[in-house]
Amino acid sequence: MSSQLIHINPVSQISQSLVLSGNIIAFNLLNMLMGKGTHEYIEDERNRDILININGKLTPREQAVVSVFDSGFILGDGVWEGLRLHAGVVVFLKDHLKRLYQGAKSLDLDIGLTPAQLTERLMATLKANRMHDGVHIRLMVTRGIKITPYQDPRCTIPGSTIVIIAEYKEPSPRKIEGGIKLFTTHVRRGYPDVQDQKMNSHSKINCIQGCIQASKAGADEALMLDPHGFVSTCNSTHFFIVTQGEVWTSTGDYCLGGITRSKIIQLCEENNIPIKQKNFSLFDVYGADEAFVTGTFAGITPVNEVDGRLIGDGQQRNMIRRLQDLYIDLIKQEAAHE
């Protein structure tokens, strides 16, 4: 049976093993790798003892496994969401569930639970882990177990696989305060008839290819263009620039319908901040006064540099700070109303 299982190993346990074995070089390398990208986080010892929910069963992290015949492992056939727990509330949960179920419907994937039932399972996971704040949640749904490794959905045993991983994860202040570097990858966002970018599927090779290129160039994340050469998004976050008091972001035609992205657009509209969803090029990016990325994990993260060009003077962040404050207030309001 063990040959048919994939273990979900905690990074903290790997770190501890490396130290105990005296392999300091490997330990330092691991920590260096953890320090890359926009999702750099503060390691928390409590994550060693978390319970992971697999199809309704709570399992210790070290024992959490899924079958190697799972559709998600074999083909990346599934949908997922990243969520945040603030003050006991999973913020913007309805928005995330709407996107999850819409993606599943697009894939003709039966989740097998209603949104209310899935919410109940999610909250039970958080309660079992005694979690209240500063938690990042990965909610994953795959088509289920295959009878043999083949892509046809008809080769799947009925019943989806639902995994909920909740971890204590706070964004690194080094990134939030210090900012990040982007590199424009040659990997483009695709047309909807190739693979619809609005779907938050497990198949992320397009984004991973861009991420690899950016990483090798010494950047934190990849800036990705659409098929026409206009700026679209990043490999795991959404991209904005500030120019002459206006906030610009892409049309959204070739990127995921970001929840945080939509909230920032909403905040701009409600606070008389000029906001435009439009086509713009790298020429506009290099000449911008400010730039930032958005995402569920870290909220708003400043961008200091794109392709070796300093954004503005590298210090001006008036609009970024204002939007960060507005976004924090919005999260507090969301938590208070639930």
Coordinates of C-alpha atoms in Angstrom, one line a residue:
M1 CA 0.0 0.0 0.0
S2 CA 2.8 2.4 0.8
S3 CA 4.0 2.3 -2.8
Q4 CA 0.7 3.9 -3.8
L5 CA 0.9 6.8 -1.5
I6 CA 2.4 10.3 -1.7
H7 CA 3.6 11.8 1.6
I8 CA 3.1 15.5 2.3
N9 CA 6.3 16.3 4.2
P10 CA 6.7 19.4 6.4
V11 CA 9.6 21.7 5.5
S12 CA 10.3 22.3 9.2
Q13 CA 10.8 18.6 9.7
I14 CA 13.2 18.5 6.8
S15 CA 15.1 21.4 8.3
Q16 CA 15.4 19.7 11.7
S17 CA 16.6 16.5 10.1
L18 CA 19.3 18.4 8.2
V19 CA 20.5 20.1 11.3
L20 CA 20.6 16.8 13.3
S21 CA 22.6 15.1 10.5
G22 CA 25.1 18.0 10.5
N23 CA 24.3 18.9 6.9
I24 CA 24.5 22.6 7.5
I25 CA 25.1 23.4 3.9
A26 CA 21.9 21.7 2.8
F27 CA 20.1 23.4 5.6
N28 CA 21.3 26.8 4.6
L29 CA 20.4 26.0 1.0
L30 CA 16.8 25.0 2.0
N31 CA 16.4 28.2 4.0
M32 CA 17.7 30.2 1.0
L33 CA 15.1 28.5 -1.3
M34 CA 12.4 29.4 1.2
G35 CA 13.4 33.0 1.0
K36 CA 12.6 33.3 -2.6
G37 CA 9.5 34.5 -4.3
T38 CA 6.5 36.6 -3.3
H39 CA 5.2 33.9 -0.9
E40 CA 8.2 34.1 1.5
Y41 CA 6.9 33.4 5.0
I42 CA 7.9 33.2 8.6
E43 CA 8.4 29.6 9.6
D44 CA 6.2 28.5 12.5
E45 CA 6.9 25.5 14.7
R46 CA 3.2 24.9 15.2
N47 CA 3.0 23.7 11.7
R48 CA 4.8 20.5 12.6
D49 CA 1.7 19.3 14.5
I50 CA -1.1 20.4 12.2
L51 CA -4.0 18.1 11.2
I52 CA -4.7 17.9 7.5
N53 CA -8.2 17.1 6.2
I54 CA -8.3 14.5 3.5
N55 CA -11.9 13.6 2.4
G56 CA -13.3 14.5 5.8
K57 CA -10.7 12.6 7.8
L58 CA -8.3 14.6 10.0
T59 CA -4.7 13.2 9.7
P60 CA -1.4 14.3 11.3
R61 CA 0.8 16.0 8.9
E62 CA 3.4 13.2 8.8
Q63 CA 0.8 10.7 7.9
A64 CA -1.1 12.8 5.4
V65 CA -1.2 10.9 2.0
V66 CA -3.0 10.7 -1.2
S67 CA -3.0 7.9 -3.8
V68 CA -0.5 8.0 -6.7
F69 CA -3.6 7.2 -8.8
D70 CA -5.2 10.5 -7.9
S71 CA -6.2 12.6 -10.9
G72 CA -4.5 15.6 -9.4
F73 CA -1.1 13.8 -9.2
I74 CA -1.3 12.1 -12.5
L75 CA -2.7 14.9 -14.6
G76 CA -3.1 18.1 -12.6
D77 CA -6.9 17.5 -13.0
G78 CA -8.5 19.6 -10.3
V79 CA -9.2 23.1 -8.9
W80 CA -8.0 24.8 -5.8
E81 CA -8.2 28.0 -3.7
G82 CA -5.9 29.8 -1.3
L83 CA -7.6 31.5 1.6
R84 CA -6.7 33.5 4.7
L85 CA -8.0 33.2 8.3
H86 CA -8.2 36.6 10.1
A87 CA -9.6 37.0 13.6
G88 CA -11.5 33.7 13.3
V89 CA -13.0 34.5 9.9
V90 CA -12.0 33.1 6.5
V91 CA -12.2 36.4 4.6
F92 CA -13.9 36.7 1.3
L93 CA -14.9 33.0 1.5
K94 CA -18.0 33.4 -0.6
D95 CA -15.9 34.9 -3.4
H96 CA -13.4 32.0 -3.2
L97 CA -16.1 29.3 -3.2
K98 CA -17.8 30.9 -6.2
R99 CA -14.6 30.8 -8.1
L100 CA -13.9 27.2 -7.0
Y101 CA -17.3 25.9 -8.0
Q102 CA -17.3 27.8 -11.3
G103 CA -13.9 26.3 -12.1
A104 CA -15.2 22.8 -11.2
K105 CA -18.2 23.2 -13.4
S106 CA -16.0 24.3 -16.3
L107 CA -14.0 21.1 -15.9
D108 CA -17.2 19.0 -15.4
L109 CA -15.9 18.0 -12.0
D110 CA -18.4 17.1 -9.3
I111 CA -17.1 18.3 -6.0
G112 CA -19.6 16.2 -4.2
L113 CA -20.4 18.7 -1.5
T114 CA -22.5 21.8 -1.5
P115 CA -20.7 25.1 -0.7
A116 CA -22.3 25.0 2.8
Q117 CA -21.0 21.4 3.4
L118 CA -17.5 22.3 2.2
T119 CA -17.5 25.4 4.4
E120 CA -18.5 23.2 7.4
R121 CA -15.6 20.8 6.6
L122 CA -13.2 23.8 6.3
M123 CA -14.3 25.3 9.6
A124 CA -14.0 21.8 11.3
T125 CA -10.4 21.6 10.1
L126 CA -9.6 25.0 11.6
K127 CA -11.3 24.2 14.9
A128 CA -9.5 20.9 15.2
N129 CA -6.2 22.8 14.8
R130 CA -7.3 25.5 17.2
M131 CA -6.5 28.1 14.6
H132 CA -7.8 31.7 14.9
D133 CA -5.5 34.1 13.0
G134 CA -2.5 34.3 10.7
V135 CA -3.4 31.2 8.9
H136 CA -3.1 30.4 5.2
I137 CA -5.4 27.6 3.8
R138 CA -4.9 25.5 0.7
L139 CA -8.2 24.0 -0.4
M140 CA -7.8 21.4 -3.2
V141 CA -10.3 19.4 -5.1
T142 CA -9.3 16.8 -7.7
R143 CA -11.5 14.5 -9.9
G144 CA -10.6 11.6 -7.7
I145 CA -8.8 8.2 -8.1
K146 CA -8.0 6.7 -11.5
I147 CA -8.4 3.0 -12.2
T148 CA -5.3 3.4 -14.4
P149 CA -3.0 6.3 -15.3
Y150 CA -5.0 7.8 -18.3
Q151 CA -6.5 11.2 -18.9
D152 CA -10.1 10.2 -19.8
P153 CA -12.4 11.2 -16.9
R154 CA -14.3 8.0 -17.5
C155 CA -11.3 6.1 -16.1
T156 CA -12.0 7.7 -12.7
I157 CA -13.7 6.0 -9.8
P158 CA -16.7 8.3 -8.8
G159 CA -15.9 10.6 -5.9
S160 CA -13.6 13.6 -5.8
T161 CA -10.6 14.0 -3.6
I162 CA -10.8 17.0 -1.2
V163 CA -7.7 18.1 0.7
I164 CA -7.6 21.0 3.2
I165 CA -4.2 22.2 4.4
A166 CA -4.2 25.0 7.0
E167 CA -0.9 26.4 8.1
Y168 CA 0.3 29.2 10.3
K169 CA 1.8 31.5 7.7
E170 CA 2.6 35.2 8.0
P171 CA 4.1 37.0 5.1
S172 CA 7.7 38.0 5.5
P173 CA 8.1 41.7 6.5
R174 CA 11.2 41.7 4.3
K175 CA 9.1 41.5 1.2
I176 CA 6.1 43.6 2.4
E177 CA 8.3 46.4 3.5
G178 CA 11.4 46.0 1.2
G179 CA 9.6 45.1 -2.0
I180 CA 10.3 42.6 -4.8
K181 CA 11.9 42.3 -8.2
L182 CA 10.1 41.1 -11.3
F183 CA 11.4 39.6 -14.5
T184 CA 9.4 39.5 -17.8
T185 CA 9.3 36.0 -19.0
H186 CA 9.0 34.9 -22.6
V187 CA 6.2 32.5 -21.5
R188 CA 2.9 34.1 -22.5
R189 CA -0.5 33.8 -21.0
G190 CA -2.7 31.7 -23.4
Y191 CA -5.9 32.2 -25.2
P192 CA -9.1 30.9 -23.6
D193 CA -9.5 28.2 -26.2
V194 CA -6.0 26.8 -25.4
Q195 CA -6.4 26.9 -21.6
D196 CA -8.7 29.4 -20.0
Q197 CA -6.5 31.5 -17.6
K198 CA -9.6 32.3 -15.5
M199 CA -9.7 28.7 -14.2
N200 CA -7.7 28.1 -11.0
S201 CA -6.7 24.6 -12.0
H202 CA -4.0 22.3 -10.6
S203 CA -2.4 22.5 -14.1
K204 CA 0.1 25.4 -13.5
I205 CA 2.9 24.5 -15.9
N206 CA 2.5 27.8 -17.8
C207 CA 3.0 29.7 -14.6
I208 CA 5.8 27.4 -13.3
Q209 CA 7.8 27.8 -16.5
G210 CA 7.6 31.6 -16.1
C211 CA 8.5 31.3 -12.4
I212 CA 11.6 29.2 -13.3
Q213 CA 12.8 31.7 -15.8
A214 CA 12.3 34.6 -13.4
S215 CA 14.1 32.7 -10.6
K216 CA 17.1 32.0 -12.7
A217 CA 17.2 35.7 -13.6
G218 CA 17.4 36.5 -9.9
A219 CA 13.9 37.8 -9.6
D220 CA 11.1 37.0 -7.1
E221 CA 8.4 36.5 -9.6
A222 CA 7.7 36.5 -13.3
L223 CA 5.8 39.3 -15.1
M224 CA 3.8 37.7 -17.9
L225 CA 2.5 39.2 -21.1
D226 CA -0.7 38.4 -23.0
P227 CA -0.7 36.9 -26.5
H228 CA -0.6 40.5 -27.9
G229 CA 2.4 41.6 -25.9
F230 CA 0.5 43.7 -23.3
V231 CA 1.1 43.2 -19.6
S232 CA -1.2 40.6 -18.2
T233 CA -0.3 39.3 -14.7
C234 CA 2.4 37.6 -12.7
N235 CA 2.9 33.8 -12.2
S236 CA 1.2 33.8 -8.8
T237 CA 0.0 37.3 -8.2
H238 CA -1.7 40.2 -10.0
F239 CA 0.2 43.3 -11.2
F240 CA -0.6 47.0 -10.9
I241 CA 1.2 50.2 -11.7
V242 CA 0.7 53.7 -10.6
T243 CA 1.3 56.5 -13.1
Q244 CA 0.5 60.2 -12.6
G245 CA -1.9 59.4 -9.8
E246 CA -3.8 56.7 -11.7
V247 CA -3.8 53.0 -10.8
W248 CA -3.5 50.7 -13.8
T249 CA -4.0 47.0 -14.1
S250 CA -4.6 44.7 -17.1
T251 CA -8.0 44.1 -18.8
G252 CA -8.1 40.8 -17.0
D253 CA -8.8 38.9 -20.2
Y254 CA -5.8 36.6 -19.8
C255 CA -5.5 36.1 -16.1
L256 CA -7.2 34.5 -13.1
G257 CA -10.1 36.5 -11.7
G258 CA -8.1 37.5 -8.6
I259 CA -10.1 38.0 -5.4
T260 CA -7.6 40.5 -4.0
R261 CA -7.3 42.2 -7.4
S262 CA -11.1 42.7 -7.5
K263 CA -11.0 44.2 -3.9
I264 CA -8.3 46.6 -4.8
I265 CA -10.3 47.8 -7.8
Q266 CA -13.3 48.1 -5.6
L267 CA -11.4 50.2 -3.0
C268 CA -10.1 52.5 -5.7
E269 CA -13.6 53.1 -7.0
E270 CA -15.0 53.7 -3.5
N271 CA -12.2 56.1 -2.5
N272 CA -12.1 58.3 -5.6
I273 CA -8.8 56.8 -6.7
P274 CA -8.6 56.8 -10.6
I275 CA -8.4 53.1 -11.6
K276 CA -8.1 51.8 -15.2
Q277 CA -8.3 48.2 -16.4
K278 CA -6.6 48.6 -19.8
N279 CA -3.9 47.4 -22.2
F280 CA -0.4 48.7 -21.4
S281 CA 3.1 47.7 -22.3
L282 CA 6.5 47.3 -20.7
F283 CA 7.2 50.9 -21.8
D284 CA 4.5 52.0 -19.4
V285 CA 5.8 49.7 -16.6
Y286 CA 9.4 51.0 -16.8
G287 CA 8.1 54.6 -16.6
A288 CA 5.7 54.0 -13.8
D289 CA 5.9 56.0 -10.5
E290 CA 5.0 52.9 -8.4
A291 CA 4.2 49.2 -8.9
F292 CA 2.8 46.5 -6.8
V293 CA 1.4 43.0 -6.9
T294 CA -1.7 41.6 -5.1
G295 CA -2.6 38.2 -3.8
T296 CA -4.5 36.4 -1.0
F297 CA -1.4 35.4 0.9
A298 CA 0.4 38.8 1.3
G299 CA -2.2 41.3 0.2
I300 CA -0.3 44.1 -1.4
T301 CA 3.5 43.8 -2.0
P302 CA 5.5 46.7 -3.5
V303 CA 7.6 46.1 -6.7
N304 CA 10.9 47.9 -6.7
E305 CA 12.4 46.7 -9.9
V306 CA 11.2 45.2 -13.2
D307 CA 13.8 43.7 -15.7
G308 CA 16.6 45.6 -14.0
R309 CA 14.8 49.0 -14.2
L310 CA 14.1 50.8 -10.9
I311 CA 10.4 51.7 -10.6
G312 CA 10.2 55.4 -10.0
D313 CA 12.9 56.5 -7.6
G314 CA 12.6 53.2 -5.6
Q315 CA 11.3 55.1 -2.6
Q316 CA 7.9 56.6 -3.5
R317 CA 5.1 54.5 -2.2
N318 CA 2.3 57.0 -1.4
M319 CA -0.3 55.1 -3.3
I320 CA 0.9 51.7 -2.2
R321 CA 0.7 52.7 1.5
R322 CA -2.7 54.2 1.0
L323 CA -4.1 51.1 -0.6
Q324 CA -2.4 48.8 2.0
D325 CA -4.2 50.7 4.7
L326 CA -7.5 50.6 2.9
Y327 CA -7.1 46.9 2.3
I328 CA -6.3 46.1 5.9
D329 CA -9.4 48.1 7.0
L330 CA -11.5 46.1 4.5
I331 CA -10.3 42.8 6.0
K332 CA -11.1 44.1 9.5
Q333 CA -14.6 45.0 8.3
E334 CA -15.1 41.6 6.7
A335 CA -14.0 39.8 9.9
A336 CA -16.2 42.0 12.1
H337 CA -19.3 41.4 10.0
E338 CA -19.1 37.6 9.9

